[in-house]
């Protein structure tokens, strides 16, 4: 069964550093998403991406965040100048109907 | 605004039936999803309703009433491995017409022997 692949599975970073989270969506999907889940809280929408541009973003997705599709397969989330409160699971999802989620990247900012 | 409510935690016994309720208020409804999430893992798709009524899928069924803003997930013949969080999520058009999922806080189900 096709799956969404995310790397790395875990990332520890110093406060103030930049991180890039990587995702390989399912190959024939056209809609891509990033969600995050702070420990013990609900899954929150960050951004959706279609046709090589952002289609919608939440209030969380401020200038600290950016997304890119640098080639035909990868989809990345960059977080600049990380803060302690950015510690969370970050899920990539792709869709042609229902969202299929990747296994997530656990980001810990110390 | 958008609001999705579901109970925080439920307990049930192996072999029993449990119903997890979800009520929602969103601006651009385009379907309701149920996901299962084990601790530290990604949500996995269980069911999808866009029209009123019951969708059955093996031991899992999901019901939707759009006029009442209400859904439930029914789990039959509970197994220990069903202990997980169950997430209710509404697909919302949003302001741009593109669709995103808006999640409830999840219901943690504990199945005991």
Short mmCIF file of N, CA, C and O in Angstrom, two decimals, chain A residues 9-106:
data_model
loop_
_atom_site.label_atom_id
_atom_site.label_comp_id
_atom_site.label_asym_id
_atom_site.label_seq_id
_atom_site.Cartn_x
_atom_site.Cartn_y
_atom_site.Cartn_z
N UNK A 9 12.81 10.72 11.84
CA UNK A 9 11.74 10.34 12.75
C UNK A 9 11.83 11.15 14.05
O UNK A 9 10.81 11.44 14.68
N UNK A 10 13.05 11.48 14.44
CA UNK A 10 13.28 12.31 15.62
C UNK A 10 14.30 13.39 15.27
O UNK A 10 15.25 13.12 14.54
N UNK A 11 14.11 14.57 15.84
CA UNK A 11 15.05 15.66 15.64
C UNK A 11 15.13 16.46 16.93
O UNK A 11 14.11 16.90 17.45
N UNK A 12 16.36 16.59 17.43
CA UNK A 12 16.58 17.44 18.60
C UNK A 12 17.39 18.63 18.13
O UNK A 12 18.41 18.46 17.44
N UNK A 13 16.98 19.82 18.49
CA UNK A 13 17.66 21.01 18.03
C UNK A 13 17.75 22.03 19.14
O UNK A 13 16.92 22.06 20.06
N UNK A 14 18.77 22.86 19.04
CA UNK A 14 18.93 23.95 20.01
C UNK A 14 17.97 25.08 19.67
O UNK A 14 17.73 25.38 18.49
N UNK A 15 17.45 25.71 20.69
CA UNK A 15 16.60 26.88 20.51
C UNK A 15 17.33 27.90 19.63
O UNK A 15 18.51 28.16 19.81
N UNK A 16 16.59 28.47 18.67
CA UNK A 16 17.18 29.45 17.78
C UNK A 16 17.72 28.89 16.49
O UNK A 16 17.99 29.63 15.54
N UNK A 17 17.88 27.57 16.43
CA UNK A 17 18.38 26.94 15.21
C UNK A 17 17.25 26.72 14.21
O UNK A 17 16.06 26.77 14.55
N UNK A 18 17.64 26.46 12.99
CA UNK A 18 16.68 26.18 11.91
C UNK A 18 16.60 24.66 11.70
O UNK A 18 17.61 23.96 11.80
N UNK A 19 15.41 24.15 11.43
CA UNK A 19 15.26 22.73 11.10
C UNK A 19 14.48 22.59 9.80
O UNK A 19 13.64 23.45 9.47
N UNK A 20 14.76 21.53 9.10
CA UNK A 20 14.00 21.19 7.89
C UNK A 20 13.46 19.78 8.06
O UNK A 20 14.21 18.83 8.27
N UNK A 21 12.16 19.67 7.98
CA UNK A 21 11.50 18.38 8.07
C UNK A 21 11.10 17.96 6.66
O UNK A 21 10.57 18.77 5.89
N UNK A 22 11.36 16.70 6.36
CA UNK A 22 11.18 16.24 4.98
C UNK A 22 10.07 15.21 4.85
O UNK A 22 9.84 14.41 5.76
N UNK A 23 9.43 15.24 3.70
CA UNK A 23 8.29 14.36 3.44
C UNK A 23 8.32 13.94 1.98
O UNK A 23 8.65 14.74 1.11
N UNK A 24 8.01 12.68 1.75
CA UNK A 24 7.78 12.21 0.38
C UNK A 24 6.32 11.77 0.32
O UNK A 24 5.95 10.73 0.86
N UNK A 25 5.46 12.56 -0.33
CA UNK A 25 4.04 12.21 -0.41
C UNK A 25 3.82 11.01 -1.34
O UNK A 25 4.74 10.58 -2.04
N UNK A 26 2.61 10.52 -1.36
CA UNK A 26 2.24 9.45 -2.29
C UNK A 26 2.29 10.02 -3.70
O UNK A 26 1.81 11.13 -3.96
N UNK A 27 2.85 9.27 -4.61
CA UNK A 27 3.31 9.83 -5.89
C UNK A 27 2.21 10.44 -6.75
O UNK A 27 2.45 11.42 -7.43
N UNK A 28 1.01 9.93 -6.75
CA UNK A 28 -0.01 10.49 -7.62
C UNK A 28 -0.94 11.47 -6.90
O UNK A 28 -1.95 11.92 -7.46
N UNK A 29 -0.59 11.82 -5.67
CA UNK A 29 -1.39 12.79 -4.93
C UNK A 29 -0.98 14.21 -5.30
O UNK A 29 0.18 14.48 -5.60
N UNK A 30 -1.97 15.11 -5.26
CA UNK A 30 -1.72 16.48 -5.66
C UNK A 30 -1.81 17.48 -4.52
O UNK A 30 -1.37 18.61 -4.65
N UNK A 31 -2.43 17.06 -3.41
CA UNK A 31 -2.64 17.96 -2.28
C UNK A 31 -1.73 17.52 -1.16
O UNK A 31 -1.72 16.34 -0.77
N UNK A 32 -1.02 18.46 -0.55
CA UNK A 32 -0.08 18.14 0.51
C UNK A 32 -0.36 19.05 1.72
O UNK A 32 -0.79 20.20 1.54
N UNK A 33 -0.10 18.49 2.89
CA UNK A 33 -0.42 19.21 4.12
C UNK A 33 0.67 18.98 5.15
O UNK A 33 1.34 17.94 5.16
N UNK A 34 0.80 19.96 6.05
CA UNK A 34 1.55 19.76 7.29
C UNK A 34 0.60 20.02 8.45
O UNK A 34 -0.16 21.00 8.44
N UNK A 35 0.66 19.12 9.43
CA UNK A 35 -0.08 19.25 10.68
C UNK A 35 0.94 19.11 11.81
O UNK A 35 2.01 18.52 11.63
N UNK A 36 0.58 19.62 12.97
CA UNK A 36 1.43 19.35 14.12
C UNK A 36 0.56 18.93 15.31
O UNK A 36 -0.64 19.23 15.36
N UNK A 37 1.19 18.23 16.24
CA UNK A 37 0.48 17.77 17.44
C UNK A 37 1.43 17.93 18.62
O UNK A 37 2.39 17.17 18.76
N UNK A 38 1.14 18.93 19.43
CA UNK A 38 1.88 19.10 20.68
C UNK A 38 1.46 17.98 21.62
O UNK A 38 0.29 17.57 21.62
N UNK A 39 2.40 17.48 22.40
CA UNK A 39 2.15 16.32 23.26
C UNK A 39 0.89 16.51 24.10
O UNK A 39 0.74 17.51 24.81
N UNK A 40 -0.02 15.54 23.97
CA UNK A 40 -1.25 15.57 24.77
C UNK A 40 -2.33 16.47 24.21
O UNK A 40 -3.40 16.59 24.82
N UNK A 41 -2.07 17.09 23.06
CA UNK A 41 -3.06 18.01 22.49
C UNK A 41 -3.57 17.48 21.14
O UNK A 41 -3.16 16.43 20.68
N UNK A 42 -4.46 18.25 20.54
CA UNK A 42 -5.06 17.78 19.29
C UNK A 42 -4.16 18.05 18.09
O UNK A 42 -3.23 18.85 18.15
N UNK A 43 -4.46 17.36 17.01
CA UNK A 43 -3.76 17.58 15.75
C UNK A 43 -4.23 18.91 15.18
O UNK A 43 -5.44 19.18 15.09
N UNK A 44 -3.27 19.75 14.79
CA UNK A 44 -3.61 21.10 14.30
C UNK A 44 -3.10 21.28 12.87
O UNK A 44 -1.94 20.96 12.56
N UNK A 45 -3.93 21.83 12.03
CA UNK A 45 -3.57 22.14 10.65
C UNK A 45 -2.56 23.29 10.63
O UNK A 45 -2.73 24.29 11.33
N UNK A 46 -1.53 23.14 9.83
CA UNK A 46 -0.56 24.21 9.63
C UNK A 46 -0.73 24.85 8.25
O UNK A 46 -0.92 26.06 8.14
N UNK A 47 -0.64 24.02 7.20
CA UNK A 47 -0.58 24.57 5.85
C UNK A 47 -0.99 23.51 4.85
O UNK A 47 -0.78 22.32 5.06
N UNK A 48 -1.62 23.97 3.76
CA UNK A 48 -1.91 23.08 2.64
C UNK A 48 -1.22 23.63 1.40
O UNK A 48 -1.00 24.85 1.27
N UNK A 49 -0.91 22.74 0.47
CA UNK A 49 -0.05 23.08 -0.68
C UNK A 49 -0.61 22.36 -1.88
O UNK A 49 -0.88 21.16 -1.85
N UNK A 50 -0.82 23.13 -2.95
CA UNK A 50 -1.36 22.55 -4.17
C UNK A 50 -0.79 23.30 -5.36
O UNK A 50 -0.66 24.53 -5.32
N UNK A 51 -0.44 22.58 -6.38
CA UNK A 51 0.03 23.20 -7.62
C UNK A 51 1.22 24.14 -7.36
O UNK A 51 1.28 25.25 -7.87
N UNK A 52 2.12 23.64 -6.51
CA UNK A 52 3.37 24.34 -6.20
C UNK A 52 3.20 25.67 -5.49
O UNK A 52 4.07 26.55 -5.58
N UNK A 53 2.08 25.82 -4.76
CA UNK A 53 1.96 27.01 -3.94
C UNK A 53 1.08 26.72 -2.74
O UNK A 53 0.29 25.77 -2.75
N UNK A 54 1.21 27.59 -1.74
CA UNK A 54 0.40 27.45 -0.55
C UNK A 54 -1.05 27.78 -0.89
O UNK A 54 -1.33 28.82 -1.49
N UNK A 55 -1.98 26.88 -0.52
CA UNK A 55 -3.38 27.15 -0.78
C UNK A 55 -4.08 27.70 0.45
O UNK A 55 -5.01 28.49 0.34
N UNK A 56 -3.64 27.30 1.61
CA UNK A 56 -4.19 27.86 2.85
C UNK A 56 -3.19 27.65 3.97
O UNK A 56 -2.45 26.68 3.97
N UNK A 57 -3.18 28.57 4.93
CA UNK A 57 -2.33 28.40 6.10
C UNK A 57 -3.08 28.85 7.34
O UNK A 57 -3.97 29.70 7.28
N UNK A 58 -2.72 28.27 8.48
CA UNK A 58 -3.38 28.61 9.72
C UNK A 58 -2.66 29.78 10.39
O UNK A 58 -1.59 30.21 9.94
N UNK A 59 -3.24 30.23 11.50
CA UNK A 59 -2.61 31.32 12.26
C UNK A 59 -1.26 30.91 12.83
O UNK A 59 -0.40 31.74 13.10
N UNK A 60 -1.10 29.60 13.05
CA UNK A 60 0.17 29.10 13.59
C UNK A 60 1.29 29.31 12.56
O UNK A 60 2.44 29.59 12.92
N UNK A 61 0.97 29.18 11.30
CA UNK A 61 1.96 29.20 10.22
C UNK A 61 2.35 30.64 9.92
O UNK A 61 1.86 31.26 8.97
N UNK A 62 3.23 31.19 10.78
CA UNK A 62 3.64 32.57 10.58
C UNK A 62 4.96 32.62 9.82
O UNK A 62 5.37 31.62 9.21
N UNK A 63 5.63 33.76 9.85
CA UNK A 63 6.85 33.94 9.05
C UNK A 63 8.00 33.02 9.48
O UNK A 63 9.00 32.91 8.77
N UNK A 64 7.84 32.38 10.61
CA UNK A 64 8.85 31.44 11.08
C UNK A 64 8.87 30.16 10.22
O UNK A 64 9.85 29.44 10.17
N UNK A 65 7.75 29.90 9.58
CA UNK A 65 7.57 28.65 8.85
C UNK A 65 7.59 28.90 7.34
O UNK A 65 7.16 29.95 6.86
N UNK A 66 8.06 27.90 6.60
CA UNK A 66 7.94 27.94 5.15
C UNK A 66 7.89 26.51 4.63
O UNK A 66 8.34 25.58 5.29
N UNK A 67 7.29 26.35 3.45
CA UNK A 67 7.22 25.03 2.81
C UNK A 67 7.75 25.16 1.40
O UNK A 67 7.69 26.21 0.78
N UNK A 68 8.26 24.02 0.92
CA UNK A 68 8.81 23.97 -0.42
C UNK A 68 8.58 22.62 -1.03
O UNK A 68 8.52 21.62 -0.30
N UNK A 69 8.49 22.59 -2.34
CA UNK A 69 8.52 21.32 -3.07
C UNK A 69 9.71 21.43 -4.02
O UNK A 69 9.55 21.81 -5.17
N UNK A 70 10.90 21.15 -3.51
CA UNK A 70 12.12 21.43 -4.28
C UNK A 70 12.27 20.57 -5.54
O UNK A 70 12.95 20.98 -6.47
N UNK A 71 11.61 19.42 -5.56
CA UNK A 71 11.67 18.58 -6.75
C UNK A 71 10.33 17.86 -6.86
O UNK A 71 9.39 18.17 -6.14
N UNK A 72 10.25 16.89 -7.75
CA UNK A 72 8.97 16.25 -8.00
C UNK A 72 8.48 15.32 -6.92
O UNK A 72 7.34 14.87 -6.96
N UNK A 73 9.35 15.04 -5.92
CA UNK A 73 8.92 14.06 -4.93
C UNK A 73 8.93 14.60 -3.50
O UNK A 73 8.08 14.23 -2.70
N UNK A 74 9.86 15.48 -3.14
CA UNK A 74 9.97 15.92 -1.76
C UNK A 74 9.10 17.12 -1.46
O UNK A 74 8.80 17.95 -2.32
N UNK A 75 8.69 17.20 -0.18
CA UNK A 75 7.87 18.32 0.31
C UNK A 75 8.44 18.64 1.69
O UNK A 75 8.47 17.76 2.56
N UNK A 76 8.93 19.85 1.89
CA UNK A 76 9.65 20.15 3.12
C UNK A 76 8.97 21.26 3.92
O UNK A 76 8.30 22.14 3.36
N UNK A 77 9.15 21.17 5.24
CA UNK A 77 8.72 22.22 6.16
C UNK A 77 9.97 22.75 6.84
O UNK A 77 10.70 21.98 7.47
N UNK A 78 10.20 24.04 6.71
CA UNK A 78 11.35 24.68 7.36
C UNK A 78 10.84 25.51 8.52
O UNK A 78 9.88 26.28 8.37
N UNK A 79 11.48 25.35 9.66
CA UNK A 79 11.16 26.16 10.84
C UNK A 79 12.40 26.94 11.20
O UNK A 79 13.44 26.34 11.55
N UNK A 80 12.32 28.24 11.11
CA UNK A 80 13.47 29.09 11.41
C UNK A 80 13.43 29.51 12.88
O UNK A 80 12.35 29.63 13.47
N UNK A 81 14.62 29.72 13.43
CA UNK A 81 14.73 30.26 14.78
C UNK A 81 13.77 29.55 15.74
O UNK A 81 12.85 30.15 16.30
N UNK A 82 13.98 28.25 15.91
CA UNK A 82 13.05 27.43 16.70
C UNK A 82 12.94 27.90 18.14
O UNK A 82 13.90 28.42 18.74
N UNK A 83 11.73 27.71 18.67
CA UNK A 83 11.42 28.06 20.06
C UNK A 83 11.04 26.79 20.82
O UNK A 83 10.69 25.78 20.20
N UNK A 84 11.10 26.88 22.13
CA UNK A 84 10.75 25.70 22.94
C UNK A 84 9.35 25.19 22.60
O UNK A 84 9.11 23.98 22.54
N UNK A 85 8.45 26.12 22.36
CA UNK A 85 7.06 25.74 22.10
C UNK A 85 6.83 25.13 20.72
O UNK A 85 5.71 24.72 20.40
N UNK A 86 7.87 25.08 19.90
CA UNK A 86 7.76 24.38 18.63
C UNK A 86 7.93 22.87 18.79
O UNK A 86 7.73 22.11 17.83
N UNK A 87 8.29 22.44 19.98
CA UNK A 87 8.42 21.00 20.24
C UNK A 87 7.07 20.32 20.04
O UNK A 87 6.08 20.70 20.67
N UNK A 88 7.03 19.34 19.16
CA UNK A 88 5.77 18.68 18.80
C UNK A 88 6.06 17.55 17.82
O UNK A 88 7.18 17.39 17.34
N UNK A 89 5.02 16.75 17.54
CA UNK A 89 5.07 15.84 16.38
C UNK A 89 4.58 16.62 15.17
O UNK A 89 3.55 17.30 15.24
N UNK A 90 5.31 16.52 14.08
CA UNK A 90 4.91 17.16 12.84
C UNK A 90 4.55 16.07 11.84
O UNK A 90 5.37 15.21 11.53
N UNK A 91 3.33 16.12 11.35
CA UNK A 91 2.84 15.13 10.40
C UNK A 91 2.67 15.75 9.02
O UNK A 91 2.05 16.81 8.88
N UNK A 92 3.18 15.07 8.04
CA UNK A 92 2.91 15.40 6.65
C UNK A 92 1.75 14.51 6.19
O UNK A 92 1.61 13.37 6.66
N UNK A 93 0.92 15.03 5.31
CA UNK A 93 -0.17 14.22 4.76
C UNK A 93 -0.32 14.57 3.29
O UNK A 93 -0.03 15.70 2.87
N UNK A 94 -0.75 13.60 2.51
CA UNK A 94 -1.10 13.88 1.13
C UNK A 94 -2.48 13.30 0.86
O UNK A 94 -2.96 12.42 1.59
N UNK A 95 -3.12 13.80 -0.17
CA UNK A 95 -4.53 13.48 -0.35
C UNK A 95 -4.93 13.49 -1.81
O UNK A 95 -4.49 14.33 -2.59
N UNK A 96 -5.78 12.49 -2.13
CA UNK A 96 -6.60 12.56 -3.33
C UNK A 96 -8.02 12.24 -2.92
O UNK A 96 -8.76 11.61 -3.66
N UNK A 97 -8.42 12.67 -1.74
CA UNK A 97 -9.72 12.31 -1.17
C UNK A 97 -9.58 12.28 0.33
O UNK A 97 -9.95 13.21 1.02
N UNK A 98 -9.01 11.21 0.84
CA UNK A 98 -8.74 11.16 2.29
C UNK A 98 -7.26 11.45 2.52
O UNK A 98 -6.42 11.12 1.69
N UNK A 99 -7.00 12.09 3.65
CA UNK A 99 -5.61 12.38 4.02
C UNK A 99 -4.92 11.10 4.46
O UNK A 99 -5.42 10.39 5.34
N UNK A 100 -3.77 10.81 3.86
CA UNK A 100 -2.91 9.74 4.35
C UNK A 100 -1.74 10.39 5.05
O UNK A 100 -1.05 11.23 4.46
N UNK A 101 -1.53 10.03 6.31
CA UNK A 101 -0.51 10.67 7.12
C UNK A 101 0.79 9.89 7.10
O UNK A 101 0.79 8.65 7.07
N UNK A 102 1.89 10.63 7.13
CA UNK A 102 3.19 10.02 7.37
C UNK A 102 3.32 9.68 8.85
O UNK A 102 2.48 10.03 9.67
N UNK A 103 4.40 8.98 9.18
CA UNK A 103 4.61 8.51 10.55
C UNK A 103 5.07 9.62 11.48
O UNK A 103 5.13 9.42 12.69
N UNK A 104 5.39 10.78 10.95
CA UNK A 104 5.68 11.93 11.78
C UNK A 104 7.15 12.12 12.10
O UNK A 104 7.95 11.18 12.05
N UNK A 105 7.49 13.36 12.42
CA UNK A 105 8.81 13.71 12.95
C UNK A 105 8.58 14.30 14.33
O UNK A 105 7.84 15.27 14.48
N UNK A 106 9.24 13.70 15.33
CA UNK A 106 9.15 14.26 16.68
C UNK A 106 10.26 15.30 16.83
O UNK A 106 11.44 14.96 16.82
#
